[in-house]
PDB file of C-alpha atoms and ligand atoms in Angstrom:
ATOM      1  CA  MET A   1      16.601 139.764  83.359  1.00 45.00           C
ATOM      2  CA  SER A   2      14.731 141.483  80.331  1.00 46.00           C
ATOM      3  CA  THR A   3      16.550 139.205  77.990  1.00 53.00           C
ATOM      4  CA  LYS A   4      14.749 136.282  79.411  1.00 69.00           C
ATOM      5  CA  LYS A   5      12.114 134.992  77.271  1.00 89.00           C
ATOM      6  CA  ILE A   6       9.257 133.902  79.464  1.00 94.00           C
ATOM      7  CA  HIS A   7       5.533 134.433  78.743  1.00 95.00           C
ATOM      8  CA  LEU A   8       2.142 133.279  80.300  1.00 98.00           C
ATOM      9  CA  THR A   9       0.085 130.546  78.209  1.00 97.00           C
ATOM     10  CA  PRO A  10      -2.925 128.769  78.882  1.00 97.00           C
ATOM     11  CA  PHE A  11      -2.742 126.071  81.677  1.00 98.00           C
ATOM     12  CA  GLU A  12      -4.042 122.899  79.825  1.00 97.00           C
ATOM     13  CA  THR A  13      -5.113 119.615  81.172  1.00 97.00           C
ATOM     14  CA  THR A  14      -2.251 117.774  79.829  1.00 97.00           C
ATOM     15  CA  HIS A  15       0.149 120.276  81.648  1.00 97.00           C
ATOM     16  CA  ILE A  16      -1.226 118.468  85.294  1.00 98.00           C
ATOM     17  CA  GLN A  17       1.457 115.769  84.959  1.00 98.00           C
ATOM     18  CA  TYR A  18       4.450 118.493  85.152  1.00 97.00           C
ATOM     19  CA  LEU A  19       2.335 120.424  88.210  1.00 98.00           C
ATOM     20  CA  HIS A  20       2.090 116.980  90.079  1.00 98.00           C
ATOM     21  CA  LYS A  21       5.848 116.584  89.749  1.00 98.00           C
ATOM     22  CA  TRP A  22       6.599 120.133  90.664  1.00 98.00           C
ATOM     23  CA  LEU A  23       3.957 119.934  93.764  1.00 98.00           C
ATOM     24  CA  ASN A  24       5.706 116.699  95.021  1.00 98.00           C
ATOM     25  CA  ASP A  25       9.414 118.469  95.241  1.00 97.00           C
ATOM     26  CA  GLU A  26      10.538 118.433  98.644  1.00 96.00           C
ATOM     27  CA  ARG A  27      11.029 122.313  98.594  1.00 97.00           C
ATOM     28  CA  ALA A  28       7.620 123.060  97.421  1.00 97.00           C
ATOM     29  CA  ILE A  29       6.033 120.471  99.730  1.00 97.00           C
ATOM     30  CA  ARG A  30       7.801 122.646 102.571  1.00 97.00           C
ATOM     31  CA  MET A  31       6.993 125.956 101.448  1.00 97.00           C
ATOM     32  CA  ILE A  32       3.248 125.406  99.915  1.00 97.00           C
ATOM     33  CA  GLY A  33       2.142 121.919 100.632  1.00 95.00           C
ATOM     34  CA  ARG A  34       2.102 119.503 103.368  1.00 93.00           C
ATOM     35  CA  THR A  35       2.369 116.113 102.180  1.00 96.00           C
ATOM     36  CA  PRO A  36       2.967 114.546  98.704  1.00 97.00           C
ATOM     37  CA  LEU A  37      -0.071 114.359  96.591  1.00 98.00           C
ATOM     38  CA  THR A  38      -1.211 111.628  94.002  1.00 98.00           C
ATOM     39  CA  TYR A  39      -1.910 112.609  90.628  1.00 98.00           C
ATOM     40  CA  GLU A  40      -5.560 112.151  91.217  1.00 98.00           C
ATOM     41  CA  GLU A  41      -5.195 114.633  94.211  1.00 98.00           C
ATOM     42  CA  VAL A  42      -3.711 117.241  91.915  1.00 98.00           C
ATOM     43  CA  VAL A  43      -6.389 116.824  89.044  1.00 98.00           C
ATOM     44  CA  GLN A  44      -8.904 117.605  91.839  1.00 98.00           C
ATOM     45  CA  GLU A  45      -6.883 120.878  93.064  1.00 98.00           C
ATOM     46  CA  VAL A  46      -7.148 122.096  89.497  1.00 98.00           C
ATOM     47  CA  GLU A  47     -10.647 121.173  88.930  1.00 98.00           C
ATOM     48  CA  LYS A  48     -11.618 123.130  92.329  1.00 98.00           C
ATOM     49  CA  LYS A  49      -9.608 126.181  90.956  1.00 98.00           C
ATOM     50  CA  ARG A  50     -11.633 125.812  87.678  1.00 98.00           C
ATOM     51  CA  MET A  51     -14.749 125.805  89.592  1.00 98.00           C
ATOM     52  CA  ASN A  52     -13.797 128.794  91.505  1.00 98.00           C
ATOM     53  CA  ASN A  53     -12.999 130.642  88.451  1.00 97.00           C
ATOM     54  CA  ASP A  54      -9.504 131.341  89.275  1.00 98.00           C
ATOM     55  CA  LEU A  55      -7.214 132.360  86.276  1.00 98.00           C
ATOM     56  CA  ILE A  56      -4.693 129.537  85.693  1.00 98.00           C
ATOM     57  CA  LEU A  57      -1.632 130.409  83.681  1.00 98.00           C
ATOM     58  CA  GLY A  58       1.281 128.269  82.600  1.00 98.00           C
ATOM     59  CA  ILE A  59       4.864 130.100  82.712  1.00 98.00           C
ATOM     60  CA  LYS A  60       6.434 129.108  79.437  1.00 96.00           C
ATOM     61  CA  SER A  61      10.125 129.656  78.527  1.00 93.00           C
ATOM     62  CA  ASP A  62      11.592 129.562  75.374  1.00 88.00           C
ATOM     63  CA  GLU A  63      13.461 125.992  75.778  1.00 83.00           C
ATOM     64  CA  LYS A  64      11.001 123.993  77.922  1.00 82.00           C
ATOM     65  CA  GLU A  65       7.272 123.352  77.335  1.00 85.00           C
ATOM     66  CA  LEU A  66       6.220 124.706  80.709  1.00 95.00           C
ATOM     67  CA  VAL A  67       8.542 125.823  83.750  1.00 97.00           C
ATOM     68  CA  GLY A  68       5.686 126.451  86.309  1.00 98.00           C
ATOM     69  CA  TRP A  69       2.259 127.880  86.855  1.00 98.00           C
ATOM     70  CA  VAL A  70       0.865 131.353  88.302  1.00 98.00           C
ATOM     71  CA  PHE A  71      -2.809 131.781  89.543  1.00 98.00           C
ATOM     72  CA  LEU A  72      -5.041 134.308  90.546  1.00 98.00           C
ATOM     73  CA  LYS A  73      -7.559 133.046  92.855  1.00 98.00           C
ATOM     74  CA  ASP A  74     -10.626 134.231  94.881  1.00 98.00           C
ATOM     75  CA  ILE A  75     -11.104 136.822  92.252  1.00 98.00           C
ATOM     76  CA  ASP A  76     -13.735 139.334  93.819  1.00 98.00           C
ATOM     77  CA  TYR A  77     -14.740 141.812  91.458  1.00 98.00           C
ATOM     78  CA  ALA A  78     -17.191 143.725  93.672  1.00 98.00           C
ATOM     79  CA  HIS A  79     -13.653 144.632  95.885  1.00 98.00           C
ATOM     80  CA  GLY A  80     -11.597 144.468  93.046  1.00 98.00           C
ATOM     81  CA  ARG A  81      -8.880 142.249  94.662  1.00 98.00           C
ATOM     82  CA  ALA A  82      -7.522 138.856  93.946  1.00 98.00           C
ATOM     83  CA  SER A  83      -4.637 136.429  95.560  1.00 98.00           C
ATOM     84  CA  ILE A  84      -1.583 135.521  93.651  1.00 98.00           C
ATOM     85  CA  GLY A  85       0.155 132.061  93.803  1.00 98.00           C
ATOM     86  CA  ILE A  86       3.151 130.921  91.954  1.00 98.00           C
ATOM     87  CA  LEU A  87       5.316 127.421  91.621  1.00 98.00           C
ATOM     88  CA  LEU A  88       8.264 127.034  89.473  1.00 98.00           C
ATOM     89  CA  SER A  89       9.672 123.385  88.892  1.00 97.00           C
ATOM     90  CA  SER A  90      13.046 122.860  91.013  1.00 96.00           C
ATOM     91  CA  GLU A  91      15.251 123.351  88.018  1.00 95.00           C
ATOM     92  CA  SER A  92      13.655 126.465  87.105  1.00 96.00           C
ATOM     93  CA  ARG A  93      14.104 128.415  90.207  1.00 96.00           C
ATOM     94  CA  GLY A  94      16.663 130.954  91.012  1.00 95.00           C
ATOM     95  CA  HIS A  95      16.895 132.079  87.402  1.00 93.00           C
ATOM     96  CA  GLY A  96      14.823 135.196  87.761  1.00 94.00           C
ATOM     97  CA  TYR A  97      11.819 133.702  85.837  1.00 96.00           C
ATOM     98  CA  GLY A  98       9.455 134.093  89.212  1.00 97.00           C
ATOM     99  CA  ARG A  99       9.837 137.729  88.775  1.00 97.00           C
ATOM    100  CA  ILE A 100       8.860 137.900  85.158  1.00 97.00           C
ATOM    101  CA  ALA A 101       6.036 135.638  85.545  1.00 98.00           C
ATOM    102  CA  MET A 102       4.572 137.362  88.636  1.00 98.00           C
ATOM    103  CA  GLU A 103       4.902 140.672  87.078  1.00 98.00           C
ATOM    104  CA  GLN A 104       3.184 139.649  83.808  1.00 98.00           C
ATOM    105  CA  MET A 105       0.297 138.130  85.845  1.00 98.00           C
ATOM    106  CA  ILE A 106      -0.050 141.350  88.208  1.00 98.00           C
ATOM    107  CA  ASP A 107       0.000 143.622  85.058  1.00 98.00           C
ATOM    108  CA  LEU A 108      -2.886 141.539  83.672  1.00 98.00           C
ATOM    109  CA  GLY A 109      -4.584 141.549  86.873  1.00 98.00           C
ATOM    110  CA  PHE A 110      -4.448 145.161  87.076  1.00 98.00           C
ATOM    111  CA  LYS A 111      -4.845 146.053  83.289  1.00 97.00           C
ATOM    112  CA  GLN A 112      -7.079 143.488  82.132  1.00 97.00           C
ATOM    113  CA  LEU A 113      -9.197 142.243  85.029  1.00 98.00           C
ATOM    114  CA  ARG A 114      -9.329 145.808  86.627  1.00 97.00           C
ATOM    115  CA  LEU A 115      -8.112 144.620  90.081  1.00 98.00           C
ATOM    116  CA  ASN A 116      -7.272 147.384  92.667  1.00 98.00           C
ATOM    117  CA  LYS A 117      -5.383 145.165  94.795  1.00 98.00           C
ATOM    118  CA  ILE A 118      -3.531 141.684  94.686  1.00 98.00           C
ATOM    119  CA  TYR A 119      -2.422 139.942  97.711  1.00 99.00           C
ATOM    120  CA  LEU A 120      -0.928 136.798  98.632  1.00 98.00           C
ATOM    121  CA  THR A 121       0.280 134.810 101.653  1.00 98.00           C
ATOM    122  CA  THR A 122       3.664 133.090 102.411  1.00 98.00           C
ATOM    123  CA  ARG A 123       5.244 131.131 105.037  1.00 98.00           C
ATOM    124  CA  GLY A 124       7.651 133.588 106.996  1.00 98.00           C
ATOM    125  CA  ILE A 125      10.206 130.782 106.165  1.00 98.00           C
ATOM    126  CA  ASN A 126      10.216 131.263 102.674  1.00 98.00           C
ATOM    127  CA  GLU A 127      13.087 133.970 102.335  1.00 97.00           C
ATOM    128  CA  GLN A 128      13.362 133.474  98.307  1.00 97.00           C
ATOM    129  CA  ALA A 129       9.678 134.123  97.836  1.00 98.00           C
ATOM    130  CA  ILE A 130       9.454 137.099 100.434  1.00 98.00           C
ATOM    131  CA  ALA A 131      12.755 138.582  98.781  1.00 98.00           C
ATOM    132  CA  LEU A 132      10.926 138.386  95.329  1.00 98.00           C
ATOM    133  CA  TYR A 133       7.722 139.756  96.444  1.00 98.00           C
ATOM    134  CA  GLU A 134       9.397 142.732  98.311  1.00 98.00           C
ATOM    135  CA  LYS A 135      11.583 143.441  94.830  1.00 98.00           C
ATOM    136  CA  ILE A 136       8.146 143.460  93.129  1.00 98.00           C
ATOM    137  CA  GLY A 137       6.725 146.012  95.252  1.00 98.00           C
ATOM    138  CA  PHE A 138       4.501 143.811  97.930  1.00 98.00           C
ATOM    139  CA  VAL A 139       4.223 145.476 101.179  1.00 98.00           C
ATOM    140  CA  THR A 140       3.697 143.105 104.397  1.00 98.00           C
ATOM    141  CA  GLU A 141       0.308 144.118 105.773  1.00 98.00           C
ATOM    142  CA  GLY A 142       0.549 141.408 108.580  1.00 98.00           C
ATOM    143  CA  LYS A 143       2.002 138.392 109.990  1.00 98.00           C
ATOM    144  CA  LEU A 144      -0.280 135.560 110.955  1.00 98.00           C
ATOM    145  CA  ARG A 145       1.470 134.001 114.116  1.00 98.00           C
ATOM    146  CA  ASN A 146       2.218 130.325 114.215  1.00 98.00           C
ATOM    147  CA  HIS A 147      -0.071 129.744 111.281  1.00 97.00           C
ATOM    148  CA  ALA A 148       1.605 126.740 109.389  1.00 97.00           C
ATOM    149  CA  TYR A 149       3.192 123.807 110.796  1.00 96.00           C
ATOM    150  CA  VAL A 150       6.440 122.867 109.007  1.00 96.00           C
ATOM    151  CA  ASP A 151       9.015 120.167 110.025  1.00 93.00           C
ATOM    152  CA  GLY A 152       7.701 119.906 113.438  1.00 95.00           C
ATOM    153  CA  LYS A 153       7.565 123.663 114.070  1.00 97.00           C
ATOM    154  CA  TYR A 154       4.769 126.351 114.076  1.00 98.00           C
ATOM    155  CA  VAL A 155       5.932 129.101 111.674  1.00 98.00           C
ATOM    156  CA  ASP A 156       4.241 132.433 110.929  1.00 98.00           C
ATOM    157  CA  THR A 157       2.418 133.178 107.550  1.00 98.00           C
ATOM    158  CA  TYR A 158       2.948 136.513 106.083  1.00 98.00           C
ATOM    159  CA  PHE A 159       0.194 138.543 104.311  1.00 98.00           C
ATOM    160  CA  MET A 160       1.430 140.684 101.567  1.00 98.00           C
ATOM    161  CA  GLY A 161      -0.385 143.188  99.132  1.00 98.00           C
ATOM    162  CA  ILE A 162       0.037 145.605  96.169  1.00 98.00           C
ATOM    163  CA  LEU A 163      -2.297 148.062  95.108  1.00 98.00           C
ATOM    164  CA  ALA A 164      -2.900 149.135  91.648  1.00 98.00           C
ATOM    165  CA  SER A 165      -1.732 152.676  92.539  1.00 97.00           C
ATOM    166  CA  GLU A 166       1.610 151.505  93.517  1.00 97.00           C
ATOM    167  CA  TRP A 167       1.984 149.165  90.515  1.00 96.00           C
ATOM    168  CA  ASN A 168       1.130 152.007  87.992  1.00 85.00           C
ATOM    169  CA  LYS A 169       3.887 154.223  89.651  1.00 80.00           C
TER     170      LYS A 169
HETATM  171  C1  LIG B 201       9.359 131.361  95.164  1.00 71.47           C
HETATM  172  C2  LIG B 201       9.813 131.221  93.806  1.00 71.47           C
HETATM  173  C3  LIG B 201       8.430 131.670  92.845  1.00 71.47           C
HETATM  174  C4  LIG B 201      10.786 132.634  93.351  1.00 71.47           C
HETATM  175  O1  LIG B 201      11.016 132.563  91.838  1.00 71.47           O
HETATM  176  P1  LIG B 201      12.636 132.653  91.349  1.00 71.47           P
HETATM  177  O2  LIG B 201      12.436 132.850  89.956  1.00 71.47           O
HETATM  178  O3  LIG B 201      13.175 131.208  91.881  1.00 71.47           O
HETATM  179  O4  LIG B 201      13.234 133.780  92.034  1.00 71.47           O
HETATM  180  P2  LIG B 201      14.674 134.189  92.327  1.00 71.47           P
HETATM  181  O5  LIG B 201      15.635 133.203  93.298  1.00 71.47           O
HETATM  182  O6  LIG B 201      15.150 134.187  90.919  1.00 71.47           O
HETATM  183  O7  LIG B 201      14.349 135.689  92.611  1.00 71.47           O
HETATM  184  C5  LIG B 201      14.256 135.904  94.098  1.00 71.47           C
HETATM  185  C6  LIG B 201      15.048 136.832  94.719  1.00 71.47           C
HETATM  186  O8  LIG B 201      15.333 136.292  96.069  1.00 71.47           O
HETATM  187  C7  LIG B 201      16.878 136.087  96.497  1.00 71.47           C
HETATM  188  N1  LIG B 201      16.833 134.868  97.188  1.00 71.47           N
HETATM  189  C8  LIG B 201      17.040 133.815  96.934  1.00 71.47           C
HETATM  190  N2  LIG B 201      17.304 133.042  97.825  1.00 71.47           N
HETATM  191  C9  LIG B 201      17.243 133.934  98.858  1.00 71.47           C
HETATM  192  C10 LIG B 201      17.221 133.589 100.434  1.00 71.47           C
HETATM  193  N3  LIG B 201      17.326 132.354 100.862  1.00 71.47           N
HETATM  194  N4  LIG B 201      16.968 134.590 101.117  1.00 71.47           N
HETATM  195  C11 LIG B 201      16.966 135.826 100.640  1.00 71.47           C
HETATM  196  N5  LIG B 201      16.736 136.006  99.192  1.00 71.47           N
HETATM  197  C12 LIG B 201      16.949 135.167  98.698  1.00 71.47           C
HETATM  198  C13 LIG B 201      17.634 135.998  95.135  1.00 71.47           C
HETATM  199  O9  LIG B 201      18.842 136.595  95.262  1.00 71.47           O
HETATM  200  C14 LIG B 201      16.559 136.787  94.074  1.00 71.47           C
HETATM  201  O10 LIG B 201      16.960 138.262  94.234  1.00 71.47           O
HETATM  202  P3  LIG B 201      17.741 138.873  93.011  1.00 71.47           P
HETATM  203  O11 LIG B 201      16.913 138.905  91.800  1.00 71.47           O
HETATM  204  O12 LIG B 201      18.339 140.109  93.605  1.00 71.47           O
HETATM  205  O13 LIG B 201      18.909 137.927  92.628  1.00 71.47           O
HETATM  206  C15 LIG B 201      10.061 130.119  93.394  1.00 71.47           C
HETATM  207  O14 LIG B 201      11.348 129.829  93.725  1.00 71.47           O
HETATM  208  C16 LIG B 201       9.500 128.557  93.476  1.00 71.47           C
HETATM  209  O15 LIG B 201       8.519 128.378  92.798  1.00 71.47           O
HETATM  210  N6  LIG B 201       9.794 128.079  94.954  1.00 71.47           N
HETATM  211  C17 LIG B 201       8.929 127.083  95.438  1.00 71.47           C
HETATM  212  C18 LIG B 201       7.287 127.421  95.322  1.00 71.47           C
HETATM  213  C19 LIG B 201       6.838 128.736  96.160  1.00 71.47           C
HETATM  214  O16 LIG B 201       7.873 128.794  97.478  1.00 71.47           O
HETATM  215  N7  LIG B 201       6.214 129.357  95.736  1.00 71.47           N
HETATM  216  C20 LIG B 201       5.743 130.542  96.543  1.00 71.47           C
HETATM  217  C21 LIG B 201       4.892 130.101  97.630  1.00 71.47           C
HETATM  218  S1  LIG B 201       4.194 131.599  98.387  1.00 71.47           S
END
C-alpha cells in the first residue's frame, strides 16, 4: 500500500465537474446521498462548505488528475474537533486509496490544525467504509437507530471517532 502515490491537493472550482460525476454514482447515492444532483446543486454544496470554513482537499494519484475528495467539516477549534468525510470516484474504489487519503487528512488535522478528535458518521450498510475506518483506528461510539432511509428501508447510522492520543500511538 505504501507504494501507491496518493497526495492531497487543493480542491479547485474546476474540479466540481468531477465531484458532480462522483456524487451521482449509484453507490455514492446509496451511501452518502439521497437523489441525483444537478451541477448547480453540487456547486452550492461546495459553496456551503467554503462558507463554513471546511477544509476541502482533492485526492490526486500519479495517473489521474483527481480520484476523489476528502474534507474536514464543522471544525471547532474551541473543542478541538472536526468531522471527516471522503468520496472516491467509482473506478478508484477498492485500491486502498481511501486509507492513504484518510490517513493524510487525519495527520493534517492532528498535526497542523491541532485537533484533539476527528469523528464521522456513516450508514451501517456501508461495510466497506466501516472496515476502512476500523482499520485506521476509529472506534464506534454509538449507533443512531433508523437514522437514514435507503432503498425503502430505515438503516442505522454509526458515529465513529478517533482521538489524537490514539493516533499518535
Ligand atoms: C468508502 C471508501 C472511501 C473506501 O475507500 P477505498 O479506497 O475504496 O477502500 P478499500 O476498499 O481499498 O479499503 C477498505 C477495506 O474494506 C474492505 N472491504 C471492501 N468491501 C468490503 C465489504 N463489502 N465488507 C467488508 N469489508 C470490505 C477491503 O477489503 C479493505 O480492506 P483491506 O485494506 O484489508 O483490503 C470508497 O470506497 C468510497 O469513496 N465509497 C463511496 C463513498 C462512500 O461510501 N464514502 C464514505 C461515506 S461514510
